Amino acid sequence: MVGGKRSRNFDEDDGYRDFRPRMPKRQRIPPVVQLCKEMMPDIRTLGESIKAFEEDIKFLSEAIANEFGNEEYFQEALFKTINAVVVEQPHKQPAIALLTMVVNAANPVAGKSILNYIFDKMQGWCTDSINSDLEVTSSETGPWNKIKLLLRFLSLLSPMVEEDELILLYQRLFDLSVNLNNLHSEKRNPLSEAIYCNTLLNIPYLFYFSRGNESLRGKVAELISNVESSYVVKHTNLSLIKEYNTNSPYESVQWVSAVLPNVKRVLANDMQQLFELFPDYSGMMKPQPGNQGFNDPLNLPSAEQLESFSGLDRGIGSIDGMWKVPRYSYRVYLPNQVGEFETVVPFTTYGGMLFEDIIIDIVESMEFNRKEVAKQVVTLDLFFKPGIFTEPGQSIAQLIALHEENPIITTYKIEDLAIEKILSMIFKLPTVSHPFAYFYTLLVEICQNSPKAIAPVFGRAFRYFFNSLDGLDLELKLRYLDWFSIQMSNFNFSWKWNEWEEESIKYHDTFYSPKVTFMRNLIRKELRLTSSRADVEESLTDEFKSYTDSSFVPRSDLVNYYQSFFKDFQVDPNFLKDNTMYFTQACFPFNELVQDVINYFHKQPLDRNVSELLTIFEEIQKTYGGIIVDFNKFVVTILLQALTFSGNRSLSHANKYIGDSQNDLAEIFTKLEIDQDSKERWIVEAIIRYWNNNSQNGYLIVDTCKNFELVSAKSILNFSFLEDRGRNWGLVDATSIESTFRTLTELSLRRDASVETFVFLFERLSEIASQTVKELGTAPDAAVIVPEDSGDITKLELSWKYESCLGFIKSILRKYADEYATSIDQLNALLKEKVSHEKTKEIVANWLSELQQL
Amino acid sequence: MSLAEFDDIHYEHSTSRLDVPSNYLMKKARRNPNGLDELRKSMRSATIYVGNLSFYTSEEQIYELFSKSGTIKRIIMGLDRFKFTPCGFCFVIYTTPEEALNAVKYLSEMKLDDRNISLDLDPGFEDGRQFGRGKSGGQVSDELRFEFDASRGGFTVPLVDRIGTNHTHNFGARRVRDTYIPGQDQEEVPEDEDEEPDNYVPGE
């Protein structure tokens, strides 16, 4: 052999330039996989570029028509991709339908396969709808929502499908909804409403590509008149799920009552409204033989089979679940706030309802990629006829000017529309479909993509909610607070605080004012979200500087608390400092002994014996017992404050110290011979007072104590709703309210939990409400109304307190309906016993009667 | 190596998922014989890794943000292994794996203390992992960083080792192999260090 080229050692040959690729050899992927990798993303993004749309349709359809039938892999990938776009991005359905039909013209086998794949998917969901073992992922919207979207796609394909087969699908779904509705003549059937609304909403799509089809029009008209005469719309009014307790800024519209009039209107007048909504793609359409059919008839479950599923409360999909309670449209951007015009397409038009439906579909079904959702929802207008919306990013000022100049010009803003619908999901009662984090960060994402256009839209929402705070549901106030603070922390805490100064000046000193409470809680929350206090402080105007004092109780109360331990000894307020333990201050008579307690906790658990602690306390009692009012209380407080102080570096530290000392504490507590309730109350109080400057930490450490069974859930609630000279922190302080919900939620997640704690809170709140209404002196049959612009602050405070208390009752009844529903008789009895005010009794009794429907 | 289901091309969705292992995790798994197992574990561990934190961010702040996507069982702050101070990362352990995946989906790249935090799945916390693995005790990534970052300890690589002021030739390599170890090469510092102008301009 000559030289052996192959055996040449490249590494040692210094003069040799090495051209070997540095990358390891790439695995070659099969050409069909490569093709799919390139083609499927194009299908997913079809229509996003209007300019390229026509070409995309042409190239993609040619490729599909040619490639179809060659490789199984390609077909699978294509089917799955089409299905994914149809159910996840419904606004792209017309584009996909157009593509399918152009393919169908060139390759009818391919067309028929796509059609039947979608039909089979629909059949699959019909079967799944009565599968009680169906497991779903977080992005699942539910079988009935999927059926809606697949039916919509099939309707779009009307030119290529046998008309009668399509109409038959509608007919059968309507029949099913009527049958379900008639199962009980009085009671509302959630599934029936869902099918009825979903199916009606799809009808106009039959005409998307069949605008002039007279015979179809005739059949649809008959279909609609049949369903109109046979479907009885049931009006339900559940006050527990109302977003506003009082003074709702708008009249909410129920889906089930609005859908039929909307559809009829859009089809009237030769479908003029419809053609203003849907773009005309007829130029790209290819002639269709129109004779494709489904391989099998649809096998739809019967009303009887579905009855046990028809409550839609089994958690088999986010959007299906929304029908569990009557579905309303939710409004944020009302006309008149800015000018005499709407910026969101009204829900009482087909377009408005459809946009809401599509946005909710996108947001719910693509929750696994909030970035994509953020992009799609604000570019929705590209998929509808141009001219429905104003130019993106137009300011309200510009709109007002334009509107004055030309009153018939459109004032609908796509940003307003998208954000209003997302907010409607955040502010959905009784439950939210995903963790709040999703919606909050989705909104942050949208704002980050185009801050200039979106920030003012958020600003208007913030103002709207602020102005309607007085009547807003308690849970929604918390969600508003959360959203606002997250948004602020992502955008440098900048907010025009001067707008709210007036409110603060007026009611700064009040305890229960909803607006002042909100601002106070907001600023404290902002402070908890940053390690740079200055960022928050600098964003505030002078009026609000005092709000950065995050004390849970005022300083004077704190002094009184520490003074209450002693007789013949004066607590020096100057030595009450944040993050230190008062009892170890140099001025304190036996600070060294308290320091010994701390030192004890600093020792490794194995190196210490609880007798050391007992000796210290004996010493204290012997020498200083004379100045201590209640020695037991003092011991409990010292122990817990010493542990809290030792663990003040972080929650984990606190957790560790308390966990390590769990047994020591138990041993000492048994020796003290004190009743459980007082002991637990002292424990909670010791911790909350230690963390007076950061009650969130305090409450989280109390949670730790609960986990180690040092305190019960009930003692935490009992402490939170203690009343002190008319002040009740549990009703106003966000950290306390959050702790209450956290505690109850944790209890409700335990399967075997008794409902005692829930009943206790109901009782406590009823007492507070009753006491407050007594102090107000409201007539027994009159509702408490917050006086507007009253100079009588005491009266104002009392009526605010009454409203927060009632709002709290409403929230816990709704949120923990399952728990409360088991003891309705007991609750009614308590209500009778604790509340004498007739009107209050009536309101709460009505809520109790609604519990079964949640 | 091939990473089975993690290497598959999916057509079930119309867009990518955010709750998948990051490229970093994938690369690491490819080099590791047990990589596939690790990846699978990370989908079920209920643990997430949070990076790019400011050294000043507290556990309570992390709680405030991360509790919005689930119930937190434990937060483990990443510490400098010599100084025991936070060094810019942490682990958050949720009660269920779904909550951890939710956090990755919903909270990645959110701002905390004005920094975009990075989130990744994690196969599960083990003792020892709370410490920085860099030579100086902090995170390795900080030792490869040349830019000034006030909330992550300023310059981690001292003046002399930074590109542009270095006397040894490294031909413009962005990566210096010998990272700085405090106290070890003090004597090598040229005497005229103080006079040496800092001609490194971030971003240039």
XYZ file of N, CA, C and O in Angstrom, chain A residues 151-222:
288
model
N -65.978 21.018 15.616
C -67.184 21.262 14.815
C -67.028 22.559 14.019
O -67.449 22.653 12.867
N -66.391 23.536 14.648
C -66.179 24.805 13.944
C -65.321 24.581 12.704
O -65.599 25.113 11.631
N -64.298 23.758 12.863
C -63.417 23.489 11.726
C -64.174 22.741 10.625
O -64.059 23.073 9.445
N -64.965 21.765 11.024
C -65.745 21.025 10.030
C -66.704 21.980 9.316
O -66.923 21.869 8.097
N -67.266 22.946 10.073
C -68.193 23.898 9.456
C -67.482 24.755 8.409
O -68.049 25.092 7.380
N -66.236 25.102 8.723
C -65.467 25.894 7.761
C -65.274 25.133 6.459
O -65.166 25.730 5.387
N -65.217 23.815 6.557
C -64.992 22.993 5.365
C -66.283 22.767 4.577
O -66.325 21.911 3.691
N -67.344 23.530 4.899
C -68.655 23.274 4.286
C -68.624 23.118 2.755
O -69.343 22.279 2.227
N -67.791 23.881 2.017
C -67.824 23.688 0.565
C -67.401 22.290 0.119
O -67.816 21.827 -0.940
N -66.556 21.617 0.903
C -66.082 20.310 0.436
C -66.871 19.141 1.034
O -66.677 18.002 0.671
N -67.760 19.438 2.005
C -68.473 18.361 2.699
C -69.940 18.336 2.280
O -70.513 19.381 1.969
N -70.525 17.151 2.307
C -71.963 17.031 2.077
C -72.699 17.897 3.102
O -72.547 17.696 4.311
N -73.503 18.817 2.614
C -74.214 19.746 3.489
C -75.020 19.043 4.578
O -74.947 19.401 5.747
N -75.769 18.037 4.149
C -76.688 17.404 5.094
C -75.955 16.734 6.246
O -76.454 16.698 7.369
N -74.771 16.215 5.957
C -74.018 15.569 7.032
C -73.624 16.587 8.101
O -73.653 16.305 9.293
N -73.232 17.773 7.638
C -72.869 18.834 8.586
C -74.078 19.264 9.396
O -74.016 19.396 10.624
N -75.184 19.513 8.686
C -76.389 19.973 9.376
C -76.836 18.945 10.404
O -77.262 19.281 11.510
N -76.658 17.663 10.058
C -77.055 16.604 10.970
C -76.264 16.670 12.291
O -76.816 16.460 13.369
N -74.965 16.991 12.176
C -74.149 17.134 13.391
C -74.743 18.193 14.305
O -74.890 18.003 15.510
N -75.083 19.342 13.708
C -75.681 20.427 14.484
C -76.982 19.964 15.114
O -77.240 20.175 16.297
N -77.795 19.332 14.266
C -79.098 18.878 14.718
C -78.966 17.995 15.963
O -79.655 18.186 16.959
N -78.017 17.071 15.896
C -77.891 16.120 17.000
C -77.364 16.776 18.265
O -77.793 16.457 19.365
N -76.439 17.721 18.088
C -75.924 18.422 19.274
C -77.016 19.272 19.919
O -77.159 19.314 21.145
N -77.813 19.937 19.079
C -78.910 20.727 19.641
C -79.908 19.828 20.362
O -80.381 20.150 21.452
N -80.230 18.701 19.738
C -81.161 17.775 20.389
C -80.639 17.366 21.763
O -81.376 17.327 22.738
N -79.325 17.074 21.792
C -78.736 16.657 23.060
C -78.862 17.760 24.109
O -79.214 17.511 25.262
N -78.587 18.995 23.687
C -78.646 20.079 24.665
C -80.081 20.284 25.155
O -80.321 20.540 26.331
N -81.046 20.122 24.249
C -82.451 20.259 24.659
C -82.810 19.142 25.632
O -83.406 19.385 26.687
N -82.401 17.918 25.302
C -82.721 16.795 26.191
C -82.120 16.975 27.577
O -82.757 16.697 28.581
N -80.864 17.414 27.597
C -80.212 17.642 28.895
C -80.948 18.725 29.672
O -81.159 18.620 30.872
N -81.349 19.761 28.951
C -82.028 20.882 29.583
C -83.367 20.450 30.165
O -83.812 20.976 31.183
N -83.978 19.474 29.509
C -85.301 19.048 29.961
C -85.256 17.955 31.023
O -86.293 17.513 31.489
N -84.029 17.524 31.386
C -83.944 16.485 32.420
C -84.626 16.953 33.701
O -85.313 16.201 34.371
N -84.386 18.227 34.028
C -85.076 18.829 35.169
C -85.650 20.146 34.681
O -84.914 20.971 34.146
N -86.918 20.315 34.897
C -87.541 21.486 34.279
C -87.088 22.804 34.916
O -86.946 23.810 34.240
N -86.815 22.778 36.213
C -86.473 24.026 36.884
C -84.962 24.274 36.886
O -84.488 25.360 36.600
N -84.223 23.201 37.231
C -82.798 23.352 37.500
C -82.004 23.590 36.221
O -82.242 22.962 35.202
N -81.061 24.485 36.349
C -80.169 24.766 35.240
C -79.225 23.584 35.024
O -78.710 23.017 35.978
N -79.001 23.230 33.756
C -78.061 22.155 33.457
C -76.813 22.737 32.780
O -76.868 23.190 31.641
N -75.679 22.731 33.497
C -74.474 23.385 32.949
C -74.060 22.840 31.578
O -73.756 23.614 30.670
N -74.054 21.534 31.427
C -73.599 20.965 30.158
C -74.534 21.371 29.021
O -74.084 21.682 27.913
N -75.815 21.359 29.304
C -76.772 21.749 28.281
C -76.486 23.171 27.797
O -76.456 23.442 26.598
N -76.222 24.078 28.751
C -75.908 25.462 28.367
C -74.638 25.522 27.535
O -74.549 26.273 26.561
N -73.650 24.712 27.939
C -72.381 24.728 27.210
C -72.587 24.274 25.767
O -72.130 24.947 24.827
N -73.289 23.169 25.589
C -73.470 22.654 24.228
C -74.302 23.628 23.396
O -73.997 23.912 22.236
N -75.337 24.158 24.023
C -76.224 25.097 23.330
C -75.433 26.317 22.824
O -75.486 26.681 21.648
N -74.665 26.921 23.726
C -73.913 28.128 23.342
C -72.810 27.798 22.336
O -72.650 28.485 21.324
N -72.059 26.740 22.630
C -70.952 26.364 21.753
C -71.433 26.110 20.333
O -70.818 26.541 19.361
N -72.533 25.366 20.227
C -72.995 24.963 18.901
C -73.557 26.160 18.136
O -73.254 26.350 16.956
N -74.332 26.969 18.847
C -74.877 28.158 18.179
C -73.762 29.063 17.666
O -73.820 29.588 16.557
N -72.758 29.220 18.508
C -71.664 30.126 18.155
C -70.949 29.678 16.876
O -70.369 30.486 16.157
N -71.004 28.392 16.588
C -70.313 27.873 15.408
C -71.075 28.093 14.109
O -70.481 28.058 13.029
N -72.404 28.257 14.199
C -73.225 28.296 12.980
C -72.701 29.254 11.902
O -72.551 28.859 10.748
N -72.387 30.488 12.256
C -71.951 31.406 11.192
C -70.735 30.907 10.409
O -70.550 31.285 9.251
N -69.937 30.043 11.021
C -68.753 29.540 10.318
C -69.116 28.664 9.116
O -68.304 28.464 8.227
N -70.348 28.148 9.096
C -70.780 27.365 7.932
C -70.714 28.198 6.662
O -70.537 27.686 5.562
N -70.860 29.525 6.850
C -70.936 30.398 5.677
C -69.612 31.065 5.336
O -69.542 31.889 4.447
N -68.581 30.727 6.095
C -67.290 31.408 5.891
C -66.855 31.308 4.427
O -66.512 32.301 3.790
N -66.896 30.085 3.918
C -66.498 29.885 2.519
C -67.696 29.561 1.622
O -67.534 29.199 0.480
N -68.903 29.638 2.185
C -70.098 29.324 1.393
C -71.075 30.487 1.469
O -72.211 30.326 1.892
N -70.595 31.653 1.098
C -71.397 32.840 1.346
C -72.705 32.858 0.576
O -73.719 33.305 1.075
N -72.650 32.361 -0.658
C -73.853 32.490 -1.476
C -74.722 31.235 -1.495
O -75.648 31.139 -2.290
N -74.416 30.289 -0.645
C -75.117 29.003 -0.717
C -76.537 29.107 -0.168
O -76.764 29.057 1.039
N -77.528 29.220 -1.086
C -78.903 29.455 -0.659
C -79.489 28.254 0.070
O -80.203 28.403 1.052
N -79.193 27.061 -0.422
C -79.827 25.899 0.206
C -79.322 25.743 1.643
O -80.076 25.424 2.555
N -78.026 26.037 1.846
C -77.469 25.976 3.192
C -78.162 27.000 4.092
O -78.516 26.711 5.232
N -78.372 28.183 3.546
C -79.050 29.218 4.329
C -80.414 28.742 4.797
O -80.804 28.939 5.942
N -81.122 28.112 3.886
C -82.455 27.622 4.225
C -82.402 26.605 5.347
O -83.143 26.693 6.335
N -81.454 25.665 5.222
C -81.367 24.610 6.239
C -80.979 25.185 7.602
O -81.479 24.755 8.644
N -80.060 26.173 7.567
C -79.618 26.780 8.825
C -80.763 27.542 9.478
O -80.971 27.458 10.699
N -81.546 28.245 8.650
C -82.674 29.006 9.196
C -83.637 28.061 9.909
O -84.121 28.350 11.012
N -83.852 26.896 9.299
C -84.764 25.926 9.899
C -84.186 25.398 11.222
O -84.889 25.304 12.235
